[in-house]
Amino acid sequence: MGVVEADMRAALDQPLLSVTGLTKRYGARIGCSDVSFDLFPGEVMGIVGESGSGKSTLLSCLAGHLVPDEGQVTYSGRDVLAMAETERRRLSRTEWAYVHQNPRDGLRMGVSAGGNVGERLMAVGARHYGEIRGAAADWLGRVEIAADRIDDRPSAFSGGMQQRLQIARNLVTGPRLVFMDEPTGGLDVSVQARLLDLLRGLVRDMGLSVIIVTHDLAVVRLLADRLMVMKGGRVVEQGLTDQVLDDPQDAYTQLLVSSVLQV
Amino acid sequence: MTDQAYNFAYLDEQTKRMIRRAILKGLAVPGYQVPFASREMPMPYGWGTGGVQVTAACLTPEDVLKVIDQGADDTTNAVSIRKFFQRTAGVRVTESTGEASVIQTRHRIPEAPLREGQILVYQVPIPEPLRFLEPREAETRKMHELEEYGLMHVKLYEDIARHGEIATSYAYPVKVEGRYVMDPSPIPKFDNPKLGDCPAIQLFGAGREQRIYAVPPYTQVVSLDFDDHPFVASKAPHDCDLCGADESYLDEVIIDDAGGRMFVCSDTDFCAGRQAAGHRGRLSPAEVV
Ligand SMILES: Nc1ncnc2c1ncn2[C@@H]1O[C@H](COP(=O)(O)OP(=O)(O)O)[C@@H](O)[C@H]1O
Ligand SMILES: [Mg+2]
Ligand SMILES: [Zn+2]
């Protein structure tokens, strides 16, 4: 094996995101506590747990929207928490993406669909209108939004379309790491299924690394390679998705999987 | 005659010092919006209280003041501001761009080239160029700090998507000295090229929004655009009907009930000067021989 190949192999063996002892408190209340895990390139990790278990808090800390009280986050060898804000915000416009549960939080409702998708391109320096519009049209197609809706505002879109638009807007710059907080929440069941199929295709085609928060076990079964179960801010079990779902070790996970618990 | 009830130029010395500090900071960081504690002025906000405070802080008894509104010296707004400073500062006033040392303006840059030593003071309604797409003040501040200006191009993108071209024709955003994106106040984009490399000092005052910013002499000012939709400093494709000028900014004026129109220089001093020098336009009165 040549030196270059050895380096590449080594890079693939390195986690893309490495989290150690992450803790976030809201005053006396625990948001999440002592969370540790590694995410490898191309991996999809699901985070499940009942409402209030700390999933969103954890995701916000990872994406830099919240500052944790303790712990370390390393992205691609870089200490995320020690990073200058400029650098972190640049990462979140280029290599990272964040899909909010409510598309209104992740879209500019007063800007056309094309402008919403084009914004990230312009944010990283794209200055050719024709090329920006072309990329926006291409991405609308990839998320199954008709080309003739490119100049419409998202307020004229259905919930499912808004969510697909938010995904296009996030993926247009070809990020490596995507954070998703309940991306199918609040949608009709049939709309959810279509969105999940779409997401699965995009994740596979783009080789994305994903951390997806959900309370829906069907979502993680379909998308996630690995699964982390949270309760009361702590991780109670983690492992390969099939293993955790088919042979849960933790008592809480067993309840969750047996659907005794309505999460 | 100066009205003795007021301090020179109305504002007290401490307030003027505070405003001068903001102006100096603005000059040191071209295009950066400096907060200042805007004072109540004896006129409504829409009347350019920001510009009036900046002018008050700049004036000395030796100054010669010109005030224009949309290029004209004789509108109500321009006349009342000029009178205000005649009364409170006793300074000489003029309508001539060349004679003035301080020019307060709303919506125009004079046609006559400015020179070193002159100060051009703009009245600004909304200083924040990012405001229309990002209403959160904390966020726009952060965007300036981190030079995150992609949003400005989103606005231009929306323009082209909707109108086929960049339809923004006033308050056209610029980048100053390669750093801060700035709203040049609602001047026509025709005036944008005059902002850059200008020998005069340019000061911008927003009263209600409590911001002062500045463009020092000979500063680079670039109008934002796309590679395939470059900035164009457009004007009506006509000559002035009174002085024949073909490169001044024109106002369209309705002249009769039949819908007759004429185009005249918006800069009245410029137009009058050309007419006095014998230049003639399509609708100039017949020559008296
Ligand atoms: N902004 C906040 N202020 C105070 N407590 C919060 C805040 N956000 C979340 N919490 C608390 O932190 C815990 C975890 O919440 P959250 O991360 O939203 O859980 P999940 O996303 O799993 O529903 C809950 O007890 C919640 O009440
Ligand atoms: Mg949540
Ligand atoms: Zn003229």
Coordinates of C-alpha atoms and ligand atoms in Angstrom, one line a residue, chain B residues 240-245 248 250 264-265 270-271 274-275, ligand 3:
Chain B
C240 CA -32.2 68.2 -20.3
D241 CA -35.0 70.2 -22.0
L242 CA -33.7 73.4 -20.5
C243 CA -29.9 73.2 -20.7
G244 CA -29.3 70.3 -23.1
A245 CA -27.1 68.4 -20.7
S248 CA -27.0 64.8 -15.7
L250 CA -33.1 64.1 -15.0
V264 CA -35.0 68.6 -16.6
C265 CA -31.9 68.3 -14.5
F270 CA -26.2 72.7 -12.2
C271 CA -29.0 73.4 -14.7
R274 CA -25.4 75.8 -17.8
Q275 CA -28.3 78.0 -18.9
Ligands
ZN3 ZN -30.5 71.1 -17.2

